[in-house]
């Protein structure tokens, strides 16, 4: 074995992170909503051209805020994919509403638009759509569908920072969108997130919910003369050290995306002929989207070939994890949610998908991964 361990993910410094963190300390405010939070918000607001962008301590927090803004109540239903991270569902359950698990489309691994349409009932209040692997594949259709049925549309764009659909940024189609800056995402601050509020009527309430249900933000702007408890809320803001780190990362967002896309392209070219021979599956590039290089995955033909693949790679010191355990069949999913139809695509994908290492400083290790993966795939 000539190479050292290739992890699945490794966080990197890409610019002025340390300088900004020091500066934040020097400025003497470590609590949230200082200079660096404002700088992050300005950049993101320009990117999304949104009425409001609020930093949060995670995408999970931003999803909870979105669920509060939708005013979800007991008895309400929210359509979500079963093939997603638990936070998409928890946000709904925390409001006492019911997540309705719908299948994904086999080519996009995002919500299957036809299944979504069929799953709408008089109780449906919102669609929480996930841009899997950073591809907002059917967002225009879902947006039209949501409008036609008077439903809220929330984009869980945790993986989709900088992705576009018909040249329009992911995160600008829904009533609100949520992003993650967790260390496994493209732009990182350890833990971190943002809520993009596209619906003007929600701007003020979103600030209140984020500030423990108080009108503190309005008070500091001089819009009200005392600061008090006005609505339900929690503490969703990150501290300034996180914002300072994040600020440096957001400044380098384009370079990060380019670097990851070049890795994505190398993987894509390396496995294209195997995919054409139908030996394996890999991401289909939706014609209307530009991805952000968040993730590269392969699809094996069965659970046992995937297990063999992962074990082989691990023996050669390359980490290739899988996800997600479907929510509809998980203990909490069965308890809190409802399943629409048969989720055979979700079940199949969750058994056969494997993710290849993808991070800013992967460098020439990408060749090691390709060599090993090719070896195991060709010798089956
Ligand atoms: C990462 C992720 C989240 C959670 O993000 P956090 O910032 O860790 O809370 C939610 N949804 C999806 C689709 C994700 O990929």
Short mmCIF file of C-alpha atoms and ligand atoms in Angstrom, two decimals:
data_model
loop_
_atom_site.label_atom_id
_atom_site.label_comp_id
_atom_site.label_asym_id
_atom_site.label_seq_id
_atom_site.Cartn_x
_atom_site.Cartn_y
_atom_site.Cartn_z
CA UNK A 1 0.00 0.00 0.00
CA UNK A 2 1.73 3.17 -1.17
CA UNK A 3 -0.82 5.79 -0.30
CA UNK A 4 -1.91 7.07 3.08
CA UNK A 5 -5.50 6.93 4.22
CA UNK A 6 -7.98 8.76 1.97
CA UNK A 7 -10.81 9.99 4.19
CA UNK A 8 -14.27 10.59 2.81
CA UNK A 9 -14.19 14.24 3.90
CA UNK A 10 -11.59 16.58 5.32
CA UNK A 11 -12.22 20.22 6.23
CA UNK A 12 -9.72 22.77 4.87
CA UNK A 13 -8.79 26.38 5.43
CA UNK A 14 -9.23 28.14 2.10
CA UNK A 15 -8.53 31.80 2.85
CA UNK A 16 -8.75 34.26 5.74
CA UNK A 17 -10.50 32.05 8.32
CA UNK A 18 -7.91 32.42 11.10
CA UNK A 19 -7.36 36.12 10.46
CA UNK A 20 -11.09 36.82 10.69
CA UNK A 21 -11.54 34.70 13.83
CA UNK A 22 -8.72 36.66 15.54
CA UNK A 23 -10.25 39.90 14.38
CA UNK A 24 -13.65 38.89 15.76
CA UNK A 25 -12.06 38.28 19.17
CA UNK A 26 -10.22 41.62 18.98
CA UNK A 27 -13.51 43.37 18.24
CA UNK A 28 -14.81 42.08 21.56
CA UNK A 29 -18.14 40.56 20.50
CA UNK A 30 -18.40 36.79 20.51
CA UNK A 31 -22.19 36.56 20.69
CA UNK A 32 -24.11 36.51 17.43
CA UNK A 33 -25.17 39.20 14.97
CA UNK A 34 -21.91 41.16 14.94
CA UNK A 35 -19.78 42.45 12.06
CA UNK A 36 -19.02 39.04 10.56
CA UNK A 37 -22.61 37.81 10.66
CA UNK A 38 -23.54 40.96 8.78
CA UNK A 39 -20.77 40.43 6.21
CA UNK A 40 -21.91 36.83 5.59
CA UNK A 41 -25.52 37.93 5.22
CA UNK A 42 -24.61 40.70 2.76
CA UNK A 43 -22.77 38.27 0.51
CA UNK A 44 -25.53 35.67 0.65
CA UNK A 45 -28.23 38.26 0.12
CA UNK A 46 -26.47 39.48 -3.02
CA UNK A 47 -26.14 35.89 -4.23
CA UNK A 48 -29.83 35.06 -3.73
CA UNK A 49 -31.25 38.52 -4.27
CA UNK A 50 -33.62 37.58 -1.44
CA UNK A 51 -35.62 39.88 0.86
CA UNK A 52 -33.77 38.35 3.82
CA UNK A 53 -31.00 35.87 4.61
CA UNK A 54 -30.48 34.86 8.24
CA UNK A 55 -27.48 32.93 9.53
CA UNK A 56 -28.37 29.99 11.76
CA UNK A 57 -26.30 27.52 13.76
CA UNK A 58 -27.25 24.70 11.36
CA UNK A 59 -29.44 23.73 8.45
CA UNK A 60 -31.44 21.76 11.00
CA UNK A 61 -32.21 25.08 12.77
CA UNK A 62 -33.14 26.75 9.48
CA UNK A 63 -35.53 23.85 8.69
CA UNK A 64 -37.17 24.22 12.11
CA UNK A 65 -37.61 27.93 11.45
CA UNK A 66 -39.13 27.20 8.04
CA UNK A 67 -41.60 24.79 9.64
CA UNK A 68 -42.63 27.50 12.13
CA UNK A 69 -43.04 30.02 9.31
CA UNK A 70 -45.37 27.57 7.52
CA UNK A 71 -47.43 27.57 10.76
CA UNK A 72 -47.65 23.79 10.69
CA UNK A 73 -50.25 22.39 13.08
CA UNK A 74 -51.28 18.95 14.27
CA UNK A 75 -53.11 17.24 11.40
CA UNK A 76 -51.19 19.09 8.69
CA UNK A 77 -49.23 17.00 6.21
CA UNK A 78 -45.91 17.85 4.64
CA UNK A 79 -44.59 15.98 1.62
CA UNK A 80 -40.92 15.06 1.94
CA UNK A 81 -38.61 12.48 0.42
CA UNK A 82 -37.87 9.39 2.51
CA UNK A 83 -34.37 9.47 1.04
CA UNK A 84 -33.02 12.41 3.03
CA UNK A 85 -31.30 13.41 6.25
CA UNK A 86 -33.43 13.19 9.41
CA UNK A 87 -33.56 16.97 9.92
CA UNK A 88 -35.98 17.46 7.03
CA UNK A 89 -38.50 15.25 8.83
CA UNK A 90 -37.76 16.34 12.42
CA UNK A 91 -38.62 19.95 11.60
CA UNK A 92 -42.12 18.84 10.60
CA UNK A 93 -42.56 16.46 13.54
CA UNK A 94 -41.46 19.10 16.07
CA UNK A 95 -44.51 21.16 15.02
CA UNK A 96 -46.81 18.17 15.59
CA UNK A 97 -47.45 17.81 11.86
CA UNK A 98 -47.09 14.61 9.81
CA UNK A 99 -44.32 14.00 7.30
CA UNK A 100 -45.65 12.13 4.28
CA UNK A 101 -42.82 10.13 2.74
CA UNK A 102 -42.82 10.10 -1.04
CA UNK A 103 -40.51 8.22 -3.39
CA UNK A 104 -37.61 9.73 -5.29
CA UNK A 105 -37.10 9.67 -9.03
CA UNK A 106 -34.51 7.07 -10.10
CA UNK A 107 -32.58 9.55 -12.25
CA UNK A 108 -32.48 12.62 -10.00
CA UNK A 109 -32.73 10.98 -6.54
CA UNK A 110 -34.89 14.01 -5.68
CA UNK A 111 -38.67 13.90 -5.04
CA UNK A 112 -40.52 12.18 -7.89
CA UNK A 113 -42.75 15.00 -9.21
CA UNK A 114 -45.60 12.69 -10.26
CA UNK A 115 -45.63 10.95 -6.90
CA UNK A 116 -45.71 14.33 -5.15
CA UNK A 117 -48.73 15.39 -7.17
CA UNK A 118 -50.52 12.13 -6.38
CA UNK A 119 -49.73 12.42 -2.65
CA UNK A 120 -51.43 15.80 -2.18
CA UNK A 121 -54.51 15.65 0.08
CA UNK A 122 -56.72 18.38 1.61
CA UNK A 123 -54.41 18.17 4.68
CA UNK A 124 -51.23 18.89 2.71
CA UNK A 125 -49.76 22.21 3.74
CA UNK A 126 -46.25 22.19 2.32
CA UNK A 127 -43.64 20.39 0.24
CA UNK A 128 -40.10 20.15 1.65
CA UNK A 129 -37.96 19.34 -1.35
CA UNK A 130 -34.32 18.20 -1.09
CA UNK A 131 -31.78 19.10 -3.81
CA UNK A 132 -29.95 15.81 -3.57
CA UNK A 133 -26.21 15.95 -4.38
CA UNK A 134 -26.68 19.64 -5.23
CA UNK A 135 -29.00 19.19 -8.23
CA UNK A 136 -32.31 21.12 -7.99
CA UNK A 137 -33.67 18.87 -10.72
CA UNK A 138 -37.44 19.44 -10.75
CA UNK A 139 -37.73 22.62 -8.77
CA UNK A 140 -39.69 24.52 -11.43
CA UNK A 141 -42.33 21.80 -11.62
CA UNK A 142 -42.60 21.60 -7.83
CA UNK A 143 -42.91 25.36 -7.60
CA UNK A 144 -45.77 25.37 -10.12
CA UNK A 145 -47.42 22.46 -8.33
CA UNK A 146 -47.16 24.19 -4.95
CA UNK A 147 -48.72 27.37 -6.34
CA UNK A 148 -51.55 25.48 -8.02
CA UNK A 149 -52.45 23.71 -4.76
CA UNK A 150 -51.75 26.66 -2.47
CA UNK A 151 -48.93 24.85 -0.65
CA UNK A 152 -45.75 26.27 0.80
CA UNK A 153 -42.56 25.13 -0.89
CA UNK A 154 -39.40 24.86 1.22
CA UNK A 155 -36.11 24.01 -0.48
CA UNK A 156 -33.80 21.93 1.69
CA UNK A 157 -30.78 23.20 -0.21
CA UNK A 158 -28.27 21.96 2.40
CA UNK A 159 -26.19 20.41 -0.38
CA UNK A 160 -26.89 22.93 -3.13
CA UNK A 161 -25.02 26.16 -2.38
CA UNK A 162 -24.12 27.75 -5.72
CA UNK A 163 -26.05 25.23 -7.85
CA UNK A 164 -28.36 26.66 -10.49
CA UNK A 165 -31.51 25.68 -12.35
CA UNK A 166 -31.83 27.47 -15.71
CA UNK A 167 -29.16 29.91 -14.51
CA UNK A 168 -31.17 30.72 -11.36
CA UNK A 169 -29.63 30.00 -7.94
CA UNK A 170 -30.94 27.03 -5.96
CA UNK A 171 -32.65 28.48 -2.91
CA UNK A 172 -34.56 31.18 -4.80
CA UNK A 173 -37.54 29.07 -5.91
CA UNK A 174 -39.29 28.22 -2.64
CA UNK A 175 -41.02 30.39 -0.06
CA UNK A 176 -37.85 29.78 1.92
CA UNK A 177 -34.69 27.74 1.52
CA UNK A 178 -32.24 26.24 4.00
CA UNK A 179 -28.48 25.81 3.63
CA UNK A 180 -25.88 23.93 5.66
CA UNK A 181 -22.29 24.93 6.45
CA UNK A 182 -21.57 21.69 8.29
CA UNK A 183 -18.00 20.52 7.75
CA UNK A 184 -19.16 17.88 5.25
CA UNK A 185 -20.70 20.47 2.92
CA UNK A 186 -18.99 22.71 0.33
CA UNK A 187 -18.69 25.96 2.31
CA UNK A 188 -18.10 25.23 5.97
CA UNK A 189 -17.91 26.59 9.50
CA UNK A 190 -17.95 23.31 11.44
CA UNK A 191 -21.61 23.66 12.26
CA UNK A 192 -23.60 26.40 10.54
CA UNK A 193 -26.50 27.20 8.29
CA UNK A 194 -28.67 29.86 6.71
CA UNK A 195 -32.33 30.52 6.07
CA UNK A 196 -33.13 32.32 2.83
CA UNK A 197 -36.54 33.99 3.13
CA UNK A 198 -38.07 34.63 -0.27
CA UNK A 199 -41.59 35.37 0.89
CA UNK A 200 -41.68 39.06 1.92
CA UNK A 201 -44.50 38.48 4.49
CA UNK A 202 -42.17 36.15 6.40
CA UNK A 203 -39.18 38.45 6.80
CA UNK A 204 -40.11 40.06 10.10
CA UNK A 205 -41.43 36.87 11.70
CA UNK A 206 -38.31 34.96 10.71
CA UNK A 207 -36.18 37.46 12.66
CA UNK A 208 -38.43 37.07 15.70
CA UNK A 209 -38.37 33.25 15.61
CA UNK A 210 -34.57 33.27 15.35
CA UNK A 211 -34.23 35.60 18.36
CA UNK A 212 -36.12 33.45 20.91
CA UNK A 213 -39.50 34.88 19.86
CA UNK A 214 -38.52 38.44 20.74
CA UNK A 215 -38.53 41.61 18.67
CA UNK A 216 -34.86 42.25 19.51
CA UNK A 217 -33.87 42.88 15.86
CA UNK A 218 -36.56 45.53 15.41
CA UNK A 219 -35.53 47.10 18.72
CA UNK A 220 -31.90 47.45 17.58
CA UNK A 221 -33.04 49.01 14.32
CA UNK A 222 -35.04 51.53 16.35
CA UNK A 223 -38.32 50.26 14.87
CA UNK A 224 -39.87 49.57 18.31
CA UNK A 225 -39.08 51.24 21.65
CA UNK A 226 -38.92 48.13 23.81
CA UNK A 227 -37.75 44.60 23.34
CA UNK A 228 -40.14 41.87 24.46
CA UNK A 229 -41.51 38.37 23.85
CA UNK A 230 -43.90 38.53 20.88
CA UNK A 231 -44.08 35.04 19.31
CA UNK A 232 -42.89 31.45 19.54
CA UNK A 233 -39.18 31.05 18.78
CA UNK A 234 -35.86 29.69 19.88
CA UNK A 235 -32.16 30.56 19.74
CA UNK A 236 -31.06 29.86 16.20
CA UNK A 237 -28.17 32.27 15.70
CA UNK A 238 -24.51 31.30 15.47
CA UNK A 239 -21.80 33.04 17.49
CA UNK A 240 -19.42 35.49 15.82
CA UNK A 241 -16.45 33.07 15.74
CA UNK A 242 -18.46 30.77 13.52
CA UNK A 243 -19.55 33.69 11.35
CA UNK A 244 -15.95 34.95 11.05
CA UNK A 245 -14.75 31.52 9.87
CA UNK A 246 -17.72 31.25 7.52
CA UNK A 247 -17.12 34.71 6.06
CA UNK A 248 -13.70 33.64 4.77
CA UNK A 249 -15.23 30.50 3.24
CA UNK A 250 -18.08 32.33 1.53
CA UNK A 251 -15.53 34.71 -0.01
CA UNK A 252 -13.88 31.66 -1.61
CA UNK A 253 -17.12 30.00 -2.64
CA UNK A 254 -16.45 30.07 -6.38
CA UNK A 255 -12.95 28.61 -6.03
CA UNK A 256 -14.31 25.86 -3.77
CA UNK A 257 -17.03 24.97 -6.26
CA UNK A 258 -14.60 24.96 -9.21
CA UNK A 259 -12.20 22.69 -7.34
CA UNK A 260 -14.95 20.22 -6.41
CA UNK A 261 -16.42 20.28 -9.91
CA UNK A 262 -13.05 19.32 -11.34
CA UNK A 263 -12.99 16.27 -9.04
CA UNK A 264 -16.59 15.50 -10.03
CA UNK A 265 -15.60 15.64 -13.72
CA UNK A 266 -12.64 13.32 -13.18
CA UNK A 267 -14.85 10.75 -11.47
CA UNK A 268 -17.52 11.17 -14.14
CA UNK A 269 -15.08 10.55 -17.00
CA UNK A 270 -13.41 7.66 -15.22
CA UNK A 271 -16.64 5.71 -14.71
CA UNK A 272 -18.57 6.78 -17.82
CA UNK A 273 -17.85 3.71 -19.90
CA UNK A 274 -18.68 1.32 -17.04
CA UNK A 275 -21.94 3.21 -16.60
CA UNK A 276 -22.70 2.96 -20.30
CA UNK A 277 -22.23 -0.79 -20.10
CA UNK A 278 -24.77 -0.65 -17.25
CA UNK A 279 -22.29 -2.21 -14.85
CA UNK A 280 -22.85 0.65 -12.44
CA UNK A 281 -24.98 3.75 -12.15
CA UNK A 282 -23.76 7.27 -11.56
CA UNK A 283 -25.25 10.77 -11.45
CA UNK A 284 -27.28 11.76 -14.50
CA UNK A 285 -26.65 15.39 -15.22
CA UNK A 286 -30.03 17.13 -15.42
CA UNK A 287 -30.02 19.28 -18.56
CA UNK A 288 -31.37 22.38 -16.86
CA UNK A 289 -29.05 22.33 -13.83
CA UNK A 290 -25.49 23.21 -13.05
CA UNK A 291 -24.26 21.30 -10.02
CA UNK A 292 -21.80 22.45 -7.37
CA UNK A 293 -19.65 19.34 -7.06
CA UNK A 294 -21.08 18.57 -3.66
CA UNK A 295 -21.06 14.81 -4.05
CA UNK A 296 -20.12 12.02 -6.42
CA UNK A 297 -21.82 8.66 -6.01
CA UNK A 298 -21.92 5.29 -7.72
CA UNK A 299 -24.85 2.87 -7.76
CA UNK A 300 -24.04 -0.82 -7.46
CA UNK A 301 -26.37 -3.57 -8.62
CA UNK A 302 -27.09 -4.97 -5.16
CA UNK A 303 -26.50 -4.52 -1.46
CA UNK A 304 -23.92 -7.32 -1.48
CA UNK A 305 -21.83 -5.80 -4.30
CA UNK A 306 -21.94 -2.47 -2.47
CA UNK A 307 -20.78 -4.08 0.75
CA UNK A 308 -17.97 -5.83 -1.14
CA UNK A 309 -16.99 -2.52 -2.79
CA UNK A 310 -16.90 -0.62 0.50
CA UNK A 311 -14.89 -3.38 2.18
CA UNK A 312 -12.37 -3.54 -0.66
CA UNK A 313 -11.88 0.23 -0.61
CA UNK A 314 -11.53 0.20 3.17
CA UNK A 315 -8.88 -2.53 3.03
CA UNK A 316 -7.00 -0.14 0.74
CA UNK A 317 -7.52 2.73 3.15
CA UNK A 318 -10.14 4.62 1.13
CA UNK A 319 -13.35 5.60 2.91
CA UNK A 320 -16.51 5.31 0.80
CA UNK A 321 -19.62 5.61 3.00
CA UNK A 322 -23.26 5.13 2.05
CA UNK A 323 -26.48 6.86 3.11
CA UNK A 324 -29.43 7.29 3.82
CA UNK A 325 -31.29 4.65 5.82
CA UNK A 326 -34.80 5.39 4.46
CA UNK A 327 -36.87 7.46 6.86
CA UNK A 328 -40.18 5.73 6.08
CA UNK A 329 -38.97 2.41 7.51
CA UNK A 330 -36.99 3.87 10.44
CA UNK A 331 -38.48 3.51 13.94
CA UNK A 332 -39.26 7.24 14.26
CA UNK A 333 -40.45 7.51 10.67
CA UNK A 334 -43.02 4.77 11.27
CA UNK A 335 -44.12 6.37 14.50
CA UNK A 336 -44.46 9.97 13.29
CA UNK A 337 -44.91 9.75 9.54
CA UNK A 338 -47.05 8.26 6.83
CA UNK A 339 -45.84 6.60 3.65
CA UNK A 340 -47.31 7.34 0.25
CA UNK A 341 -47.37 4.38 -2.14
CA UNK A 342 -44.49 2.04 -2.58
CA UNK A 343 -41.06 3.53 -2.06
CA UNK A 344 -39.18 0.98 -4.14
CA UNK A 345 -36.74 3.48 -5.64
CA UNK A 346 -35.83 4.80 -2.19
CA UNK A 347 -35.30 1.26 -0.90
CA UNK A 348 -33.18 0.26 -3.88
CA UNK A 349 -31.03 3.40 -3.90
CA UNK A 350 -30.40 3.28 -0.19
CA UNK A 351 -29.12 -0.30 -0.60
CA UNK A 352 -26.88 0.41 -3.58
CA UNK A 353 -25.53 3.99 -3.39
CA UNK A 354 -21.95 4.61 -2.34
CA UNK A 355 -20.22 8.00 -2.05
CA UNK A 356 -16.66 8.61 -3.17
CA UNK A 357 -14.22 10.91 -1.31
CA UNK A 358 -14.87 14.55 -2.21
CA UNK A 359 -13.24 17.53 -0.52
CA UNK A 360 -11.27 20.68 -1.30
CA UNK A 361 -7.79 19.23 -0.70
CA UNK A 362 -8.36 15.77 -2.19
CA UNK A 363 -5.64 16.52 -4.76
CA UNK A 364 -4.02 13.58 -6.54
CA UNK A 365 -5.69 11.10 -4.17
CA UNK A 366 -8.58 11.26 -6.61
CA UNK A 367 -6.45 9.09 -8.92
CA UNK A 368 -5.91 6.52 -6.19
CA UNK A 369 -9.65 6.34 -5.61
CA UNK A 370 -10.33 5.95 -9.34
CA UNK A 371 -7.69 3.24 -9.76
CA UNK A 372 -8.93 1.17 -6.85
CA UNK A 373 -12.59 1.56 -7.73
CA UNK A 374 -11.92 0.62 -11.34
CA UNK A 375 -10.02 -2.45 -10.19
CA UNK A 376 -12.84 -3.71 -8.01
CA UNK A 377 -15.54 -2.90 -10.57
CA UNK A 378 -13.77 -4.55 -13.50
CA UNK A 379 -12.92 -7.70 -11.57
CA UNK A 380 -16.39 -8.53 -10.41
C1 LIG B 1 -26.50 18.13 5.85
C2 LIG B 1 -27.96 18.14 5.63
C3 LIG B 1 -28.86 18.65 6.59
C4 LIG B 1 -28.43 19.06 7.97
O1 LIG B 1 -27.50 20.09 8.01
P1 LIG B 1 -26.92 20.57 9.42
O2 LIG B 1 -26.29 21.91 9.07
O3 LIG B 1 -25.93 19.55 9.85
O4 LIG B 1 -28.05 20.73 10.36
C5 LIG B 1 -30.20 18.69 6.26
N1 LIG B 1 -30.66 18.27 5.08
C6 LIG B 1 -29.84 17.75 4.15
C7 LIG B 1 -30.40 17.30 2.83
C8 LIG B 1 -28.45 17.65 4.39
O5 LIG B 1 -27.66 17.14 3.45
#
